[in-house]
Short mmCIF file of C-alpha atoms in Angstrom, two decimals:
data_model
loop_
_atom_site.label_atom_id
_atom_site.label_comp_id
_atom_site.label_asym_id
_atom_site.label_seq_id
_atom_site.Cartn_x
_atom_site.Cartn_y
_atom_site.Cartn_z
CA MET A 1 20.76 13.76 -43.41
CA HIS A 2 17.73 15.20 -45.10
CA ALA A 3 15.40 12.34 -43.79
CA LEU A 4 16.52 14.29 -40.28
CA VAL A 5 16.36 17.81 -41.49
CA ALA A 6 12.24 16.43 -42.12
CA PHE A 7 11.97 14.49 -39.17
CA LEU A 8 13.54 18.29 -36.87
CA GLN A 9 11.15 20.73 -39.47
CA ASP A 10 8.18 17.73 -38.18
CA ILE A 11 8.64 18.60 -34.91
CA PRO A 12 5.47 20.53 -34.00
CA VAL A 13 6.82 23.21 -31.37
CA ASP A 14 3.35 23.70 -29.96
CA LEU A 15 3.32 19.72 -29.18
CA LEU A 16 6.71 19.90 -27.57
CA ILE A 17 6.03 23.13 -25.06
CA ILE A 18 3.70 21.01 -23.88
CA GLN A 19 5.16 17.70 -23.10
CA THR A 20 7.63 19.79 -21.75
CA VAL A 21 5.64 20.94 -19.45
CA ASN A 22 4.01 17.78 -18.16
CA GLY A 23 7.54 16.23 -18.13
CA VAL A 24 8.68 18.51 -15.63
CA VAL A 25 5.53 18.38 -13.41
CA THR A 26 5.50 14.08 -13.61
CA GLY A 27 9.19 14.31 -13.38
CA MET A 28 8.69 17.26 -10.00
CA ILE A 29 6.12 14.15 -8.60
CA LEU A 30 8.39 11.57 -9.11
CA ALA A 31 11.46 13.28 -7.73
CA LEU A 32 9.97 12.99 -4.66
CA VAL A 33 8.88 10.32 -4.30
CA ALA A 34 11.84 8.64 -5.67
CA SER A 35 14.20 11.41 -2.84
CA GLY A 36 12.44 9.61 -0.27
CA LEU A 37 13.18 6.05 -1.50
CA THR A 38 17.31 7.45 -2.21
CA LEU A 39 17.48 8.23 0.85
CA ILE A 40 16.10 5.14 2.82
CA PHE A 41 18.54 3.22 1.00
CA GLY A 42 21.48 6.04 0.93
CA ILE A 43 21.79 5.22 4.73
CA MET A 44 19.87 1.86 5.81
CA ASP A 45 21.07 0.05 2.52
CA VAL A 46 17.48 -0.85 2.67
CA VAL A 47 15.82 -1.18 -0.90
CA ASN A 48 11.80 -0.11 0.73
CA PHE A 49 9.44 -2.01 -2.01
CA ALA A 50 6.96 -0.79 -0.09
CA HIS A 51 7.09 3.50 -0.57
CA GLY A 52 4.13 3.10 -3.20
CA GLU A 53 2.63 1.42 -0.85
CA LEU A 54 2.96 4.11 0.95
CA PHE A 55 2.26 6.43 -1.59
CA MET A 56 -1.26 4.96 -2.49
CA LEU A 57 -2.12 4.98 1.87
CA GLY A 58 -1.01 9.28 1.57
CA ALA A 59 -3.56 9.84 -0.66
CA TYR A 60 -6.00 8.00 0.94
CA VAL A 61 -5.40 9.57 4.04
CA GLY A 62 -5.28 13.25 1.41
CA VAL A 63 -8.91 12.59 0.98
CA ILE A 64 -10.17 11.68 3.65
CA VAL A 65 -9.01 15.08 5.21
CA MET A 66 -10.32 16.39 2.20
CA VAL A 67 -13.50 15.04 1.86
CA ALA A 68 -13.65 15.58 5.61
CA THR A 69 -12.10 19.32 6.05
CA GLY A 70 -12.51 20.87 2.52
CA ASN A 71 -9.13 21.69 2.85
CA PHE A 72 -6.15 20.67 0.69
CA TRP A 73 -2.86 21.87 2.91
CA LEU A 74 -4.39 20.05 6.25
CA ALA A 75 -4.71 16.79 3.79
CA LEU A 76 -1.71 17.48 3.26
CA ILE A 77 0.04 17.32 6.01
CA VAL A 78 -2.19 15.34 8.17
CA SER A 79 -1.08 12.32 5.39
CA PHE A 80 2.28 13.47 5.54
CA LEU A 81 2.31 12.91 9.56
CA VAL A 82 0.05 10.06 9.98
CA ILE A 83 2.57 7.74 7.19
CA ALA A 84 5.34 9.47 8.78
CA LEU A 85 3.94 7.62 11.67
CA LEU A 86 3.11 4.60 10.00
CA GLY A 87 6.38 4.80 8.13
CA ALA A 88 8.06 4.88 11.47
CA VAL A 89 6.32 2.14 13.14
CA ILE A 90 7.07 -0.13 10.51
CA GLN A 91 10.76 0.74 10.98
CA ILE A 92 10.63 0.00 14.60
CA VAL A 93 8.33 -2.74 13.97
CA THR A 94 10.21 -4.95 10.79
CA LEU A 95 13.50 -3.36 10.05
CA ARG A 96 14.91 -2.97 13.20
CA PRO A 97 15.03 -5.93 13.95
CA LEU A 98 17.53 -7.10 10.83
CA ILE A 99 20.22 -3.55 10.85
CA GLY A 100 23.16 -5.81 9.61
CA ARG A 101 20.92 -8.27 8.12
CA ASP A 102 22.06 -9.22 4.52
CA PRO A 103 19.66 -7.27 2.10
CA LEU A 104 17.99 -9.96 0.70
CA ASN A 105 16.10 -10.12 4.30
CA THR A 106 14.66 -6.37 4.04
CA ILE A 107 13.34 -6.90 0.83
CA LEU A 108 11.50 -9.47 1.26
CA VAL A 109 10.14 -7.81 4.84
CA THR A 110 9.28 -4.51 2.46
CA PHE A 111 7.78 -6.34 -0.27
CA GLY A 112 5.52 -8.48 2.04
CA ILE A 113 4.15 -5.12 3.29
CA SER A 114 3.66 -3.25 0.42
CA LEU A 115 1.26 -6.16 -0.23
CA ILE A 116 -0.40 -6.14 3.23
CA LEU A 117 -0.27 -2.08 2.46
CA GLN A 118 -1.73 -2.52 -0.99
CA ASN A 119 -4.89 -6.05 -0.17
CA PHE A 120 -5.74 -3.72 3.28
CA ALA A 121 -6.02 -1.24 0.67
CA LEU A 122 -8.42 -2.49 -0.98
CA TRP A 123 -10.49 -4.08 1.82
CA TYR A 124 -10.50 -1.09 3.89
CA PHE A 125 -11.24 1.55 0.61
CA GLY A 126 -12.71 -0.55 -1.45
CA PRO A 127 -11.42 -1.32 -4.98
CA ILE A 128 -13.78 2.34 -6.48
CA ALA A 129 -11.35 4.78 -7.50
CA ARG A 130 -11.53 7.95 -4.65
CA ARG A 131 -11.91 11.71 -6.43
CA MET A 132 -9.87 14.54 -5.52
CA PRO A 133 -11.01 17.29 -5.94
CA SER A 134 -7.78 19.73 -6.62
CA PRO A 135 -7.00 22.92 -4.63
CA ILE A 136 -7.48 25.82 -7.28
CA THR A 137 -9.86 24.66 -10.49
CA GLY A 138 -8.36 27.69 -13.15
CA HIS A 139 -6.90 27.09 -16.03
CA PHE A 140 -5.09 28.78 -18.89
CA ILE A 141 -5.03 28.50 -22.52
CA LEU A 142 -1.24 26.92 -23.47
CA PHE A 143 -2.06 27.13 -27.94
CA TYR A 144 -4.60 25.51 -27.79
CA LEU A 145 -5.11 23.50 -24.35
CA ASP A 146 -6.42 24.74 -21.16
CA TYR A 147 -3.85 23.75 -19.39
CA PRO A 148 -4.72 23.06 -15.32
CA TRP A 149 -2.74 25.51 -12.97
CA TYR A 150 -2.73 23.31 -9.68
CA ARG A 151 -0.39 21.28 -12.59
CA LEU A 152 2.02 23.87 -12.05
CA LEU A 153 1.18 23.95 -8.15
CA ILE A 154 2.15 20.76 -8.67
CA ALA A 155 5.27 21.30 -9.93
CA ALA A 156 5.84 24.11 -7.81
CA LEU A 157 5.30 22.47 -4.51
CA SER A 158 7.49 18.93 -4.64
CA ALA A 159 10.01 21.36 -5.75
CA ALA A 160 9.31 24.08 -2.88
CA ILE A 161 9.36 20.40 -0.26
CA ILE A 162 12.61 18.88 -2.12
CA GLY A 163 13.66 22.40 -1.68
CA GLY A 164 13.10 22.61 2.37
CA PHE A 165 14.17 18.95 2.74
CA TRP A 166 17.64 19.92 0.77
CA LEU A 167 18.10 22.81 3.14
CA PHE A 168 16.73 20.25 6.82
CA LEU A 169 19.68 17.76 5.04
CA LYS A 170 22.20 20.88 4.71
CA PHE A 171 21.98 22.48 8.08
CA SER A 172 19.69 21.34 10.22
CA LYS A 173 21.40 19.27 13.48
CA TYR A 174 19.83 16.38 12.41
CA GLY A 175 20.68 17.16 8.61
CA VAL A 176 24.06 16.41 9.61
CA TRP A 177 23.85 12.98 11.57
CA ILE A 178 21.19 11.69 8.88
CA ARG A 179 24.63 12.40 6.30
CA ALA A 180 27.36 11.60 8.43
CA THR A 181 24.96 8.28 9.25
CA THR A 182 24.55 7.60 5.51
CA GLN A 183 28.51 8.00 5.43
CA ASP A 184 29.87 6.00 8.28
CA ARG A 185 27.44 3.76 10.19
CA VAL A 186 30.19 3.22 12.89
CA MET A 187 31.99 6.45 13.35
CA ALA A 188 28.80 8.15 13.28
CA GLN A 189 27.84 5.90 16.33
CA ALA A 190 31.27 6.78 17.71
CA MET A 191 30.89 10.25 17.65
CA GLY A 192 26.98 10.68 19.80
CA ILE A 193 25.07 9.94 16.82
CA PRO A 194 22.40 7.71 18.09
CA VAL A 195 21.54 5.84 14.25
CA PRO A 196 18.79 3.65 14.82
CA LEU A 197 16.71 6.59 15.99
CA VAL A 198 18.26 8.13 12.92
CA PHE A 199 16.62 5.43 10.50
CA THR A 200 13.95 5.38 12.04
CA GLY A 201 13.70 9.01 11.60
CA VAL A 202 15.19 8.81 7.68
CA PHE A 203 12.62 6.41 7.06
CA ALA A 204 9.36 7.96 8.77
CA LEU A 205 10.40 11.64 6.98
CA GLY A 206 10.90 9.25 3.08
CA ALA A 207 7.40 7.52 3.86
CA GLY A 208 6.07 11.05 4.80
CA MET A 209 6.97 12.37 1.44
CA ALA A 210 5.96 9.56 -0.64
CA ALA A 211 2.52 9.73 0.95
CA MET A 212 2.75 13.99 0.20
CA SER A 213 3.67 13.15 -3.47
CA GLY A 214 0.63 10.96 -3.39
CA VAL A 215 -1.93 13.17 -1.82
CA LEU A 216 -0.78 15.77 -4.49
CA PHE A 217 -0.88 13.31 -7.35
CA ALA A 218 -4.69 12.49 -6.17
CA PRO A 219 -6.52 15.05 -7.99
CA LEU A 220 -5.25 14.32 -11.36
CA VAL A 221 -6.17 10.72 -11.35
CA GLY A 222 -7.60 9.90 -8.46
CA VAL A 223 -7.03 6.97 -5.47
CA ASP A 224 -6.78 3.91 -5.22
CA HIS A 225 -4.92 0.66 -4.15
CA THR A 226 -2.86 0.08 -7.30
CA MET A 227 -1.58 3.63 -7.60
CA GLY A 228 1.40 3.18 -5.51
CA LEU A 229 2.60 0.36 -8.69
CA ASP A 230 3.49 3.50 -10.90
CA TRP A 231 5.26 4.56 -9.26
CA VAL A 232 7.30 3.03 -7.38
CA LEU A 233 8.52 1.42 -10.12
CA LYS A 234 9.85 5.06 -11.80
CA ALA A 235 11.65 5.78 -8.90
CA PHE A 236 12.83 2.95 -8.73
CA ILE A 237 14.45 3.75 -12.48
CA VAL A 238 14.91 7.08 -11.24
CA VAL A 239 16.65 5.70 -7.90
CA VAL A 240 18.94 3.35 -10.08
CA VAL A 241 19.88 5.87 -12.74
CA GLY A 242 20.63 8.78 -10.27
CA GLY A 243 22.86 6.52 -8.67
CA MET A 244 21.68 4.51 -5.11
CA GLY A 245 21.56 7.00 -2.13
CA SER A 246 21.93 10.18 -3.98
CA LEU A 247 19.01 12.75 -3.88
CA GLY A 248 20.68 15.83 -5.74
CA GLY A 249 21.10 12.71 -8.57
CA SER A 250 17.36 11.60 -8.09
CA ILE A 251 16.04 14.53 -9.14
CA VAL A 252 17.88 15.10 -12.42
CA ALA A 253 17.05 12.19 -13.39
CA ALA A 254 13.75 12.18 -12.56
CA ILE A 255 12.88 15.30 -15.14
CA PHE A 256 15.27 14.01 -17.62
CA ILE A 257 13.38 10.96 -17.04
CA SER A 258 9.53 12.37 -17.35
CA LEU A 259 11.05 14.84 -19.71
CA LEU A 260 12.05 11.88 -22.52
CA GLU A 261 9.02 9.93 -21.76
CA SER A 262 6.03 13.40 -22.57
CA TYR A 263 8.81 13.58 -25.91
CA ALA A 264 8.20 9.85 -26.84
CA ALA A 265 4.81 9.95 -26.42
CA ILE A 266 4.88 12.53 -28.69
CA TRP A 267 5.15 10.09 -32.19
CA VAL A 268 4.42 6.89 -29.32
CA ASP A 269 1.00 5.45 -28.11
CA PRO A 270 1.74 7.08 -24.32
CA SER A 271 1.92 3.29 -22.05
CA GLN A 272 4.34 3.03 -24.92
CA ALA A 273 6.09 5.50 -24.12
CA VAL A 274 7.28 4.05 -20.29
CA ILE A 275 9.77 1.74 -23.05
CA VAL A 276 11.76 4.82 -23.04
CA SER A 277 12.26 5.04 -19.47
CA PHE A 278 13.54 1.06 -19.40
CA VAL A 279 15.88 2.33 -22.54
CA VAL A 280 17.57 3.94 -19.92
CA LEU A 281 17.63 2.15 -16.71
CA ILE A 282 19.05 -0.85 -19.16
CA LEU A 283 21.62 1.74 -20.53
CA THR A 284 22.52 2.83 -17.38
CA LEU A 285 22.76 -0.16 -16.36
CA LEU A 286 25.40 -1.49 -19.14
CA PHE A 287 27.67 1.51 -19.11
CA LYS A 288 27.50 2.95 -15.17
CA PRO A 289 26.23 0.25 -12.89
CA THR A 290 26.91 2.80 -10.41
CA GLY A 291 24.33 5.26 -11.82
CA LEU A 292 25.21 8.88 -13.29
CA PHE A 293 25.85 10.80 -10.32
CA ALA A 294 26.22 8.02 -7.38
CA THR A 295 27.97 9.54 -4.32
CA PRO A 296 30.70 8.32 -3.35
CA LYS A 297 30.38 6.66 0.00
CA MET B 1 31.57 17.76 36.53
CA SER B 2 30.62 14.41 38.13
CA GLU B 3 32.99 13.20 40.88
CA ALA B 4 37.05 12.34 39.85
CA PRO B 5 37.92 9.56 40.09
CA THR B 6 39.47 8.13 43.53
CA SER B 7 42.75 7.08 42.37
CA THR B 8 42.07 3.52 43.21
CA GLN B 9 38.92 4.30 40.70
CA PRO B 10 40.63 3.92 37.47
CA LEU B 11 38.96 5.95 34.55
CA ILE B 12 38.75 3.15 32.06
CA SER B 13 38.71 -0.67 33.70
CA VAL B 14 39.88 -3.53 31.42
CA GLU B 15 39.79 -6.65 33.14
CA GLY B 16 40.00 -10.10 30.63
CA LEU B 17 38.69 -9.11 27.83
CA HIS B 18 37.86 -11.90 25.04
CA THR B 19 37.06 -10.61 21.74
CA TYR B 20 36.62 -13.25 18.63
CA TYR B 21 36.16 -12.74 15.62
CA GLY B 22 34.14 -15.30 13.75
CA LYS B 23 36.11 -18.30 15.03
CA SER B 24 39.89 -16.16 15.26
CA HIS B 25 40.67 -15.73 18.84
CA ILE B 26 41.60 -11.96 18.77
CA LEU B 27 41.64 -10.80 22.61
CA ASP B 28 43.11 -13.78 24.90
CA GLY B 29 42.44 -12.20 28.16
CA VAL B 30 43.35 -8.90 27.99
CA THR B 31 43.31 -6.64 31.06
CA LEU B 32 44.45 -2.84 31.71
CA HIS B 33 43.27 0.21 32.91
CA VAL B 34 43.77 4.19 32.56
CA GLY B 35 43.59 6.28 35.16
CA ALA B 36 41.65 10.06 34.95
CA GLY B 37 44.23 11.89 33.23
CA GLU B 38 46.58 9.58 32.07
CA VAL B 39 48.67 8.69 28.95
CA VAL B 40 48.77 5.16 28.16
CA GLY B 41 51.00 3.65 26.37
CA LEU B 42 50.13 0.66 24.09
CA LEU B 43 52.01 -1.48 22.09
CA GLY B 44 52.25 -4.43 20.02
CA ARG B 45 53.64 -6.04 16.83
CA ASN B 46 50.69 -5.29 14.04
CA GLY B 47 47.08 -7.49 14.85
CA VAL B 48 48.31 -8.67 18.34
CA GLY B 49 45.24 -7.21 18.97
CA LYS B 50 45.87 -3.33 19.82
CA SER B 51 43.03 -1.84 17.27
CA THR B 52 40.39 -4.57 18.84
CA THR B 53 41.10 -3.63 22.41
CA LEU B 54 40.11 0.24 21.79
CA LYS B 55 36.83 -1.28 19.77
CA THR B 56 36.35 -3.06 21.53
CA ILE B 57 35.93 -0.91 24.98
CA MET B 58 34.13 1.98 22.62
CA GLY B 59 31.97 -1.24 21.68
CA LEU B 60 31.76 -1.32 18.82
CA VAL B 61 33.23 -5.23 18.71
CA HIS B 62 31.30 -6.79 21.48
CA ALA B 63 33.29 -8.97 24.18
CA SER B 64 32.25 -12.89 24.42
CA ALA B 65 34.12 -12.70 27.65
CA GLY B 66 35.13 -10.12 30.17
CA LYS B 67 33.75 -6.87 31.36
CA VAL B 68 34.82 -2.83 30.01
CA LEU B 69 34.92 -0.47 33.27
CA LEU B 70 33.82 3.58 33.15
CA GLU B 71 34.79 5.26 36.65
CA GLY B 72 33.97 1.14 38.00
CA LYS B 73 30.17 0.97 36.31
CA ASP B 74 30.27 -1.94 34.07
CA ILE B 75 29.51 -0.57 30.17
CA ALA B 76 29.08 -4.00 28.06
CA GLY B 77 26.69 -3.87 26.28
CA VAL B 78 25.53 -0.11 26.23
CA PRO B 79 25.54 1.67 22.53
CA SER B 80 27.94 3.66 21.66
CA HIS B 81 26.86 6.88 21.05
CA LYS B 82 25.72 6.81 25.12
CA LEU B 83 29.14 6.29 25.61
CA ALA B 84 30.16 9.22 23.42
CA HIS B 85 28.05 10.88 25.43
CA ARG B 86 29.58 8.97 29.07
CA GLY B 87 32.73 10.96 27.77
CA ILE B 88 34.57 8.52 26.21
CA ALA B 89 35.84 9.25 22.46
CA TYR B 90 37.67 7.19 20.06
CA VAL B 91 39.64 8.34 16.74
CA PRO B 92 39.84 5.14 14.85
CA GLU B 93 44.00 4.55 12.44
CA ASP B 94 42.26 4.81 9.10
CA ARG B 95 40.91 8.52 10.79
CA ARG B 96 37.74 7.87 8.82
CA ILE B 97 35.71 11.27 9.05
CA PHE B 98 32.81 12.38 7.22
CA ARG B 99 34.27 12.67 3.69
CA LEU B 100 31.01 14.36 2.48
CA LEU B 101 31.55 16.57 5.30
CA THR B 102 32.88 20.03 4.87
CA VAL B 103 35.66 20.30 8.35
CA MET B 104 32.81 22.32 10.25
CA GLU B 105 30.03 19.84 10.06
CA ASN B 106 32.38 17.07 10.74
CA LEU B 107 33.62 19.20 14.18
CA ARG B 108 29.62 19.22 14.39
CA VAL B 109 28.80 15.53 14.69
CA GLY B 110 30.45 16.48 18.32
CA LEU B 111 29.26 19.75 19.38
CA ASP B 112 25.56 19.67 18.28
CA ARG B 113 24.66 17.76 21.78
CA ASP B 114 22.36 18.14 24.59
CA GLY B 115 23.50 20.93 26.83
CA VAL B 116 26.43 22.01 24.79
CA SER B 117 25.51 26.36 25.01
CA ASP B 118 26.66 28.23 22.29
CA ALA B 119 29.56 30.03 23.63
CA ARG B 120 31.06 26.90 24.33
CA LYS B 121 30.30 25.21 21.21
CA ASN B 122 32.70 28.36 19.88
CA GLU B 123 35.77 27.71 22.35
CA LEU B 124 36.00 25.10 21.77
CA LEU B 125 35.82 25.23 18.50
CA ASP B 126 38.40 27.73 18.59
CA LYS B 127 40.41 25.95 20.77
CA VAL B 128 41.23 23.42 17.75
CA PHE B 129 41.16 26.09 15.22
CA ALA B 130 44.45 27.33 17.07
CA PHE B 131 45.88 24.12 17.49
CA PHE B 132 45.44 23.60 13.63
CA PRO B 133 45.21 26.82 11.83
CA ARG B 134 45.09 24.98 7.92
CA LEU B 135 41.38 23.82 9.58
CA GLY B 136 40.33 26.71 10.26
CA GLU B 137 41.14 27.61 7.03
CA ARG B 138 39.60 24.75 5.74
CA ARG B 139 36.73 24.49 7.79
CA HIS B 140 33.93 24.85 4.54
CA GLN B 141 36.17 22.26 2.59
CA ALA B 142 35.24 18.45 2.22
CA GLY B 143 36.81 16.39 4.73
CA GLY B 144 37.46 14.26 1.79
CA THR B 145 40.18 16.46 0.52
CA LEU B 146 41.69 17.13 2.88
CA SER B 147 45.44 15.28 2.92
CA GLY B 148 46.35 12.62 5.13
CA GLY B 149 47.97 14.54 8.07
CA GLU B 150 44.81 16.96 7.75
CA GLN B 151 42.65 14.82 8.05
CA GLN B 152 43.86 13.45 10.93
CA MET B 153 44.31 16.38 12.65
CA LEU B 154 40.61 16.53 11.86
CA ALA B 155 39.69 13.03 13.43
CA ILE B 156 41.39 13.92 16.83
CA SER B 157 39.07 17.42 16.81
CA ARG B 158 35.97 15.88 16.42
CA ALA B 159 36.68 13.74 19.35
CA MET B 160 37.39 16.97 21.34
CA MET B 161 34.68 18.47 20.23
CA LEU B 162 32.90 15.78 22.76
CA GLU B 163 35.36 16.82 25.03
CA PRO B 164 36.04 13.13 26.17
CA LYS B 165 37.52 11.84 29.36
CA ILE B 166 39.72 9.49 27.04
CA ILE B 167 40.37 9.63 24.06
CA LEU B 168 41.04 5.95 22.10
CA LEU B 169 43.93 7.36 20.06
CA ASP B 170 44.99 4.42 17.09
CA GLU B 171 48.37 5.03 15.45
CA PRO B 172 48.18 8.22 14.59
CA THR B 173 51.15 9.35 13.49
CA GLU B 174 50.65 5.78 10.60
CA GLY B 175 51.61 7.53 6.99
CA LEU B 176 52.30 10.90 8.63
CA MET B 177 55.59 13.37 7.82
CA PRO B 178 57.57 14.24 11.02
CA SER B 179 56.24 17.75 10.67
CA MET B 180 52.93 17.02 11.36
CA VAL B 181 53.91 13.87 14.02
CA THR B 182 55.89 16.65 16.39
CA GLN B 183 52.47 18.57 16.31
CA ILE B 184 50.90 15.04 16.90
CA ARG B 185 52.93 14.23 19.76
CA GLU B 186 52.74 19.07 20.57
CA ILE B 187 48.21 17.57 20.73
CA ILE B 188 48.57 14.02 22.25
CA ASP B 189 50.95 16.63 24.85
CA ALA B 190 49.04 19.15 25.43
CA LEU B 191 45.36 16.90 25.58
CA HIS B 192 47.68 16.21 28.58
CA ARG B 193 48.19 18.92 30.70
CA GLU B 194 44.04 19.36 30.33
CA GLY B 195 43.21 16.33 32.24
CA VAL B 196 42.44 14.01 29.09
CA ALA B 197 42.91 10.39 29.50
CA ILE B 198 44.12 8.76 26.60
CA LEU B 199 44.87 5.65 25.72
CA LEU B 200 47.45 5.87 23.44
CA VAL B 201 48.02 3.03 20.01
CA GLU B 202 51.10 3.28 18.16
CA GLN B 203 54.09 1.86 16.09
CA ASN B 204 56.46 5.34 17.21
CA VAL B 205 57.73 4.05 19.55
CA PRO B 206 60.38 7.32 20.90
CA LEU B 207 56.92 8.88 20.16
CA THR B 208 55.31 7.05 22.30
CA LEU B 209 57.47 6.17 25.66
CA ALA B 210 58.25 9.65 25.18
CA SER B 211 54.21 11.06 25.83
CA SER B 212 52.50 8.01 28.12
CA GLN B 213 53.54 7.34 31.71
CA ARG B 214 53.07 4.17 31.69
CA ILE B 215 53.94 1.39 29.02
CA TYR B 216 51.43 -1.39 28.74
CA ILE B 217 52.94 -4.18 25.55
CA MET B 218 51.08 -7.21 23.98
CA GLU B 219 50.90 -10.15 22.09
CA LYS B 220 49.05 -12.39 20.94
CA GLY B 221 45.78 -10.53 22.27
CA ILE B 222 47.55 -10.53 25.66
CA VAL B 223 48.92 -7.98 27.56
CA ARG B 224 53.32 -9.48 28.14
CA HIS B 225 54.10 -6.28 29.63
CA GLN B 226 53.55 -3.74 32.22
CA CYS B 227 55.59 -1.26 32.52
CA ALA B 228 56.25 2.84 33.55
CA ALA B 229 57.37 4.66 30.01
CA SER B 230 60.34 5.99 32.50
CA GLU B 231 61.50 2.26 33.03
CA LEU B 232 61.39 2.28 29.13
CA ASP B 233 63.65 2.84 26.03
CA VAL B 234 63.95 2.20 22.47
CA ASN B 235 66.88 -0.12 23.65
CA HIS B 236 65.29 -1.71 26.49
CA ALA B 237 65.90 -5.38 25.87
CA VAL B 238 61.86 -5.17 26.66
CA ILE B 239 61.08 -3.87 23.61
CA LYS B 240 63.69 -5.86 21.48
CA GLN B 241 61.47 -8.92 22.39
CA TYR B 242 58.14 -7.73 21.81
CA LEU B 243 58.64 -5.68 19.24
CA GLY B 244 62.13 -6.46 17.34
CA VAL B 245 61.76 -7.54 13.38
#
C-alpha cells in the first residue's frame, strides 16, 4: 500500500500532462489512419495491408506539392485526391475481381501491393528522407518545453476530418449507402445500391484519408519509404481492439492506446513503450476477440 | 411512365429456369408469368424452390439455364441494383432490414434515386406512414429495435420506396400475430389497387387464395399446377395433394 502511494506521489505531474497532450496528438492521427482501414474492412472484408503505403505515398505527394507551391493546405487536398484516385484504381484492378473469394486472396494481394508501392517509393524518391516544412512554426511553453502549435493543429485537423467524415456517413445519401452496404451487401444491391461502385468509393475514401494523415504527420518526422510500416501496424492493433469495422471503436481505441504508450514512455524507453499496444492487443484477443466496441452486423 | 405491357406480354415471365446450389438442383425448369398489376400466389411445401425462384428473378442467384424476361426483355446477367431501378422490388423471407439504420434511413435507401423530386419523396413517405402509423412514430428508431411485425412493415415499405412495377414478396406473414397478418393482407390489396404486381410466396394458404388472382403450385423445383385462385379453396384436392401434411 505504501509503495503504491509512494509510486503515485512520485509521478511527475508536468510530465504526465505533456504525455497526455502527446498521446492525444498521436492518437488523433492514428484514428485518422485507422478509420479508413476499419471502414474498408467493415464494408468489404478486405484487410488492407497496403494502407501504410498509401499513408507514405500521401506524405510524398504532400511534400512534392508543398515544395512546388509552398501551400500546405493545397498539399493536403491534392494528396487526398491523388491517393484516392490511386486507391480507386487499385480497388478496380486488383480487388474488384476478387469480390466473394476467400479473404486470404485479398490479404495476399494487398500485401503484394504494399511491397510494390514501398519499393516504387524507394526507387523513385530514393532512400534519403525528405523534410516537410510545418505550415505553422510557432511554439508555446508547456512547463519546461517549447511545444509546437503544429502538433495541436494536427490533432484539431484530424478531429475535423474525422468529424466531417462522420457527418458524411451519417447524413449524406452516399453515407447511407455505405452503411447499408456494410450491414447487408445483398439486400443493399436488391434495393438499388450499386455495390461494386460503393466498394470502390470506400476504398478511395479510405486511401485518401490515409494520405491526409501522412501529410499531417510528415512535418514531425520527415518522409521516407518505410514511414507507413509503424503506422499500419498500430492501426491494425487499433482496428482489432476497437472492433473490426467499428468507426467509433477505432477512434476511442486509437486515443486509448496512444495515451497508454505515452504514459508508459514516462518510465521506459519510448521504443519499448510500444509493447503496451501489444499487451492491449493480446488481452483484447484473449478476453473480447470481437473488439471492445464491435458493432453487431 | 413506360408503355404498359400488352396482354400478350407479361410483366415478368420465367421460362424453364434451372438453378443449382452447389450440386443440388433447386429449380428444375420453373415456368411462370406475372401480368402487370396482377397478384400471383406461389404455393408449395418448404424447400421446393419458391424462395429460390424469387431470388433468381431478382438476380441474387444465377440460373444455369432458362430465361427471365422483364417486359419481354431478357434480364439474365443484369445486376440486382439495376433491376431494382427497372421496377423489381424484393422483400425477402427474413426481412433483412438494415438493423443499424433508422427507419427513415432504411426508407431512404430506396428513396434516394435519380429523378425523384423532394415532393415525390414526401408523398411516398406519407403514403407508407399512413398505412403503417407505427413506422411513422418510430422513424428515428434503429430498424433492429423494431418488433418482427414492424420489421415486416418496414421491409414492405422499403420496397415501396422504389415505386416498383412488381414486388417479390417472400412469406410476409411468417411468424406474425393475427392482427399483423390482417395488416399485411390489407397492404397487398392496396398495392394491387394501385396496379403494383406481386409475386407472393406464402405458407398461409387462405391468405394467398384470398389475395391472389392466379396460383402456381410448386413441387421439387417445378411448377405442378396452375389455375385461377377462385378455382381453389383450402379444402380442394389439389391443395391437399401438394400442401397437405
